[in-house]
Amino acid sequence: MHHLSIFAGIDVGSLAAKAVLVDRGRIVAKSTIATGADPQQAGKKVFEQALLLAACRPEDIAFIVGTGYGRIALPFAHRTVTEITCHGKGAYHLHSETRTVIDIGGQDSKVIRLDESGRVYDFVMNDKCAAGTGRFLEVMARALELELDELGEFFLQSGRPSLINSTCTVFAESEVISLLAQGETKQNITAGLHLAIARRVSNMAARVGIQPEVVFAGGVAKNVGLRKALEDALGIRFAQMDIDPQLMGALGAAIVAKEEYEGRGWSWI
């Protein structure tokens, strides 16, 4: 393997840290761990795991780009870039027809619009509130005494979704608890929560417009129920991607690293 063609993207999110190594645009290693209380340690560890998988040493990596909310905690990165650029870049790299990326992570959600060359030209972001994010779904799963990965399936089994009025984590949790007390099924409550999130994301999307193809990225995109609720709310079908949606930002960071190293970098936001 001619080593200095390898580029690394490290995405330290609020809940998970991800690393992707690419060689000539192909993913050669990927790793995901929980961020925990120490983002710097998580970034270092997830990078080391990816190096191990690719049988590389740190000096074999030509260029490293950090992204995600913990990107400032990566002293070994050559460059840090916002996750808005990286999610757009990752989705466009996998599928050049991508014009919209909906990214829902641990503690924020974004709708990103791309032009035909894959550059971000508009986005809307909700980072003031955990509504509809991974953190929100964790709290709801706990209130329902379900595993996080059961939520999507429960949504699909619902006959009559409950009406959940609030997407504020605290208020929605009280609604869930009182619906359970009234004997409502966990399936219907879960469906109601997913529909409330879908409404919220649709309102965000309306501010920048949705242009196909649309890619759903971020850890929450693994939830089959939310995927379906969003497709119905937006009247679209998401593009099929052959990558774990949680890795999209790290992949984009690795592609940015490659372009930066080859002198093709734009001035990144």
Coordinates of C-alpha atoms in Angstrom, one line a residue:
M1 CA 0.0 0.0 0.0
H2 CA 1.5 3.4 -1.0
H3 CA 0.8 5.0 2.4
L4 CA 0.8 8.7 1.9
S5 CA -2.4 8.5 -0.1
I6 CA -4.3 7.9 3.1
F7 CA -6.5 10.7 4.6
A8 CA -8.3 10.7 7.9
G9 CA -11.6 12.3 9.0
I10 CA -12.4 12.4 12.7
D11 CA -15.9 13.5 13.8
V12 CA -16.3 13.9 17.6
G13 CA -20.0 14.3 18.2
S14 CA -21.8 14.8 21.5
L15 CA -22.7 11.1 21.8
A16 CA -20.3 9.3 19.5
A17 CA -16.8 9.8 18.0
K18 CA -16.2 8.4 14.5
A19 CA -13.1 8.0 12.4
V20 CA -12.8 7.2 8.7
L21 CA -9.6 6.6 6.7
V22 CA -9.8 6.9 2.9
D23 CA -7.3 5.8 0.3
R24 CA -7.9 7.2 -3.2
G25 CA -11.5 8.1 -2.2
R26 CA -12.2 4.5 -0.9
I27 CA -12.9 3.8 2.8
V28 CA -10.2 1.6 4.1
A29 CA -11.1 1.7 7.8
K30 CA -13.8 3.1 10.0
S31 CA -14.4 3.1 13.8
T32 CA -17.1 4.4 16.2
I33 CA -16.9 4.7 20.0
A34 CA -19.0 6.6 22.6
T35 CA -17.7 10.1 23.2
G36 CA -18.1 10.0 27.0
A37 CA -17.0 12.8 29.2
D38 CA -13.6 13.4 27.5
P39 CA -13.9 14.4 23.8
Q40 CA -10.2 14.7 23.3
Q41 CA -9.6 11.2 24.6
A42 CA -12.4 9.9 22.5
G43 CA -11.0 11.5 19.3
K44 CA -7.6 10.1 20.0
K45 CA -8.9 6.6 20.7
V46 CA -11.2 6.3 17.7
F47 CA -8.4 7.5 15.4
E48 CA -6.0 4.9 17.0
Q49 CA -8.7 2.1 16.4
A50 CA -9.0 3.1 12.7
L51 CA -5.2 3.1 12.3
L52 CA -5.1 -0.4 13.8
L53 CA -7.8 -1.7 11.4
A54 CA -5.9 -0.3 8.4
A55 CA -2.6 -1.5 9.7
C56 CA -1.2 2.1 9.5
R57 CA 0.9 4.3 11.8
P58 CA 0.0 8.0 12.4
E59 CA 2.9 9.1 10.2
D60 CA 1.4 7.2 7.3
I61 CA -1.6 9.6 7.2
A62 CA -1.1 12.5 4.8
F63 CA -3.6 14.9 6.3
I64 CA -6.2 14.8 9.1
V65 CA -9.4 16.9 9.3
G66 CA -11.4 17.1 12.5
T67 CA -15.1 17.9 12.7
G68 CA -18.1 17.7 15.0
Y69 CA -18.8 19.6 18.2
G70 CA -15.6 18.2 19.8
R71 CA -13.3 19.2 16.9
I72 CA -11.5 21.8 18.9
A73 CA -10.3 18.9 21.2
L74 CA -8.2 17.3 18.4
P75 CA -4.7 18.7 18.7
F76 CA -3.3 16.3 16.1
A77 CA -5.7 17.4 13.3
H78 CA -4.1 19.5 10.6
R79 CA -7.4 21.3 10.1
T80 CA -10.9 21.5 11.6
V81 CA -14.0 22.1 9.5
T82 CA -17.7 22.4 10.5
E83 CA -19.9 19.3 10.3
I84 CA -22.2 21.2 7.9
T85 CA -19.4 21.2 5.2
C86 CA -18.4 17.6 6.1
H87 CA -21.9 16.1 6.0
G88 CA -22.5 17.8 2.6
K89 CA -19.1 16.6 1.4
G90 CA -19.6 13.0 2.5
A91 CA -23.1 12.7 1.0
Y92 CA -22.0 14.3 -2.3
H93 CA -18.9 12.0 -2.5
L94 CA -21.1 8.9 -2.2
H95 CA -23.9 10.2 -4.4
S96 CA -23.2 13.2 -6.7
E97 CA -26.9 13.7 -7.2
T98 CA -27.3 14.8 -3.6
R99 CA -28.8 18.2 -3.2
T100 CA -30.2 18.1 0.3
V101 CA -28.8 16.5 3.5
I102 CA -30.9 16.1 6.6
D103 CA -28.5 15.4 9.5
I104 CA -29.8 14.5 13.0
G105 CA -27.1 13.8 15.5
G106 CA -26.8 13.5 19.3
Q107 CA -27.8 17.1 20.1
D108 CA -28.6 19.0 17.0
S109 CA -30.4 18.7 13.7
K110 CA -29.6 20.4 10.4
V111 CA -31.0 20.7 6.9
I112 CA -28.2 21.4 4.4
R113 CA -28.7 22.4 0.7
L114 CA -25.9 21.7 -1.8
D115 CA -25.3 23.1 -5.3
E116 CA -24.4 20.8 -8.3
S117 CA -20.7 20.8 -7.3
G118 CA -21.4 19.7 -3.8
R119 CA -20.8 23.0 -2.1
V120 CA -23.0 24.1 0.8
Y121 CA -25.1 27.1 -0.3
D122 CA -27.7 27.2 2.4
F123 CA -28.5 25.5 5.7
V124 CA -30.7 25.7 8.7
M125 CA -29.6 24.3 12.1
N126 CA -31.3 23.7 15.4
D127 CA -28.7 23.5 18.1
K128 CA -30.5 25.4 20.9
C129 CA -32.7 22.5 21.9
A130 CA -32.4 18.7 22.0
A131 CA -35.9 18.3 20.4
G132 CA -35.8 15.3 18.0
T133 CA -32.1 14.5 18.4
G134 CA -30.4 11.4 19.6
R135 CA -30.4 12.7 23.2
F136 CA -34.2 13.4 22.9
L137 CA -34.8 9.8 21.7
E138 CA -32.6 8.4 24.6
V139 CA -34.8 10.2 27.1
M140 CA -38.0 8.9 25.5
A141 CA -36.8 5.4 25.3
R142 CA -36.0 5.5 29.0
A143 CA -39.4 6.8 29.8
L144 CA -41.0 4.1 27.7
E145 CA -38.6 1.4 29.2
L146 CA -37.5 0.5 25.7
E147 CA -34.1 0.0 24.1
L148 CA -33.1 2.9 21.7
D149 CA -33.1 0.6 18.7
E150 CA -36.6 -0.7 19.5
L151 CA -38.2 2.7 18.9
G152 CA -38.2 2.4 15.1
E153 CA -39.8 -1.0 15.1
F154 CA -42.5 0.2 17.6
F155 CA -43.3 3.1 15.3
L156 CA -44.0 0.7 12.5
Q157 CA -46.3 -1.4 14.7
S158 CA -48.6 1.4 15.7
G159 CA -52.2 1.5 14.7
R160 CA -53.1 4.9 16.0
P161 CA -50.3 7.3 16.8
S162 CA -50.8 9.3 20.1
L163 CA -50.8 13.1 19.7
I164 CA -47.7 14.5 21.3
N165 CA -47.9 18.3 21.4
S166 CA -44.4 19.1 22.5
T167 CA -41.0 18.3 21.1
C168 CA -39.3 19.9 24.1
T169 CA -37.6 17.0 25.8
V170 CA -38.9 17.8 29.3
F171 CA -42.5 18.4 28.3
A172 CA -42.6 15.5 25.8
E173 CA -41.3 13.2 28.6
S174 CA -44.2 14.3 30.9
E175 CA -46.6 13.7 28.0
V176 CA -45.2 10.2 27.5
I177 CA -45.5 9.4 31.2
S178 CA -49.1 10.6 31.4
L179 CA -50.1 8.7 28.2
L180 CA -48.6 5.5 29.7
A181 CA -50.6 6.2 32.9
Q182 CA -53.8 6.5 30.8
G183 CA -53.1 3.0 29.3
E184 CA -51.9 4.1 25.9
T185 CA -49.7 1.5 24.1
K186 CA -46.0 2.0 23.8
Q187 CA -46.3 1.6 20.0
N188 CA -48.8 4.5 19.7
I189 CA -46.8 6.7 22.0
T190 CA -43.6 6.0 20.0
A191 CA -45.4 6.7 16.7
G192 CA -46.6 10.0 18.1
L193 CA -43.1 11.0 19.1
H194 CA -41.7 10.2 15.7
L195 CA -44.5 12.2 14.0
A196 CA -43.8 15.2 16.3
I197 CA -40.1 15.0 15.3
A198 CA -41.0 14.7 11.6
R199 CA -43.2 17.8 11.8
R200 CA -40.4 19.7 13.5
V201 CA -37.8 18.7 10.8
S202 CA -40.4 19.5 8.0
N203 CA -40.7 23.0 9.4
M204 CA -37.0 23.5 9.4
A205 CA -36.7 22.1 5.9
A206 CA -39.4 24.5 4.6
R207 CA -37.0 27.3 5.4
V208 CA -34.3 26.2 2.9
G209 CA -36.4 24.0 0.6
I210 CA -36.0 20.3 -0.1
Q211 CA -34.5 19.4 -3.5
P212 CA -34.0 15.7 -4.4
E213 CA -31.9 13.7 -4.1
V214 CA -32.2 13.8 -0.3
V215 CA -29.8 12.0 2.1
F216 CA -30.6 11.2 5.7
A217 CA -27.4 11.3 7.8
G218 CA -26.3 11.2 11.5
G219 CA -26.8 8.5 14.1
V220 CA -30.6 9.1 14.3
A221 CA -30.9 8.1 10.6
K222 CA -30.5 4.5 11.7
N223 CA -34.0 4.7 13.1
V224 CA -36.3 3.0 10.5
G225 CA -39.4 4.5 12.0
L226 CA -38.1 8.1 11.9
R227 CA -36.9 7.5 8.3
K228 CA -40.4 6.5 7.3
A229 CA -42.1 9.3 9.3
L230 CA -39.8 11.9 7.6
E231 CA -40.3 10.5 4.1
D232 CA -44.1 10.7 4.6
A233 CA -43.9 14.2 6.1
L234 CA -41.7 15.6 3.3
G235 CA -43.3 13.6 0.5
I236 CA -39.9 12.2 -0.6
R237 CA -37.9 9.0 -0.5
F238 CA -34.4 9.2 0.9
A239 CA -31.5 8.1 -1.4
Q240 CA -30.2 4.7 -0.4
M241 CA -26.6 4.9 0.9
D242 CA -24.2 2.0 1.4
I243 CA -22.7 3.5 4.5
D244 CA -23.6 3.7 8.2
P245 CA -25.3 7.2 8.2
Q246 CA -23.5 8.0 11.5
L247 CA -20.1 8.0 9.6
M248 CA -21.2 10.6 7.0
G249 CA -19.4 13.5 8.8
A250 CA -16.2 11.6 9.3
L251 CA -16.2 10.4 5.7
G252 CA -16.7 14.0 4.5
A253 CA -13.9 15.2 6.8
A254 CA -11.6 12.6 5.2
I255 CA -12.6 13.8 1.7
V256 CA -12.0 17.4 2.8
A257 CA -8.5 16.3 4.0
K258 CA -7.7 14.8 0.6
E259 CA -8.8 17.9 -1.3
E260 CA -7.0 20.2 1.1
Y261 CA -3.7 18.1 0.7
E262 CA -4.0 18.1 -3.0
G263 CA -4.5 21.8 -3.0
R264 CA -8.1 21.7 -4.2
G265 CA -9.6 22.9 -1.0
W266 CA -12.1 25.8 -1.1
S267 CA -12.2 28.2 1.8
W268 CA -14.3 26.0 4.2
I269 CA -16.9 27.3 6.6

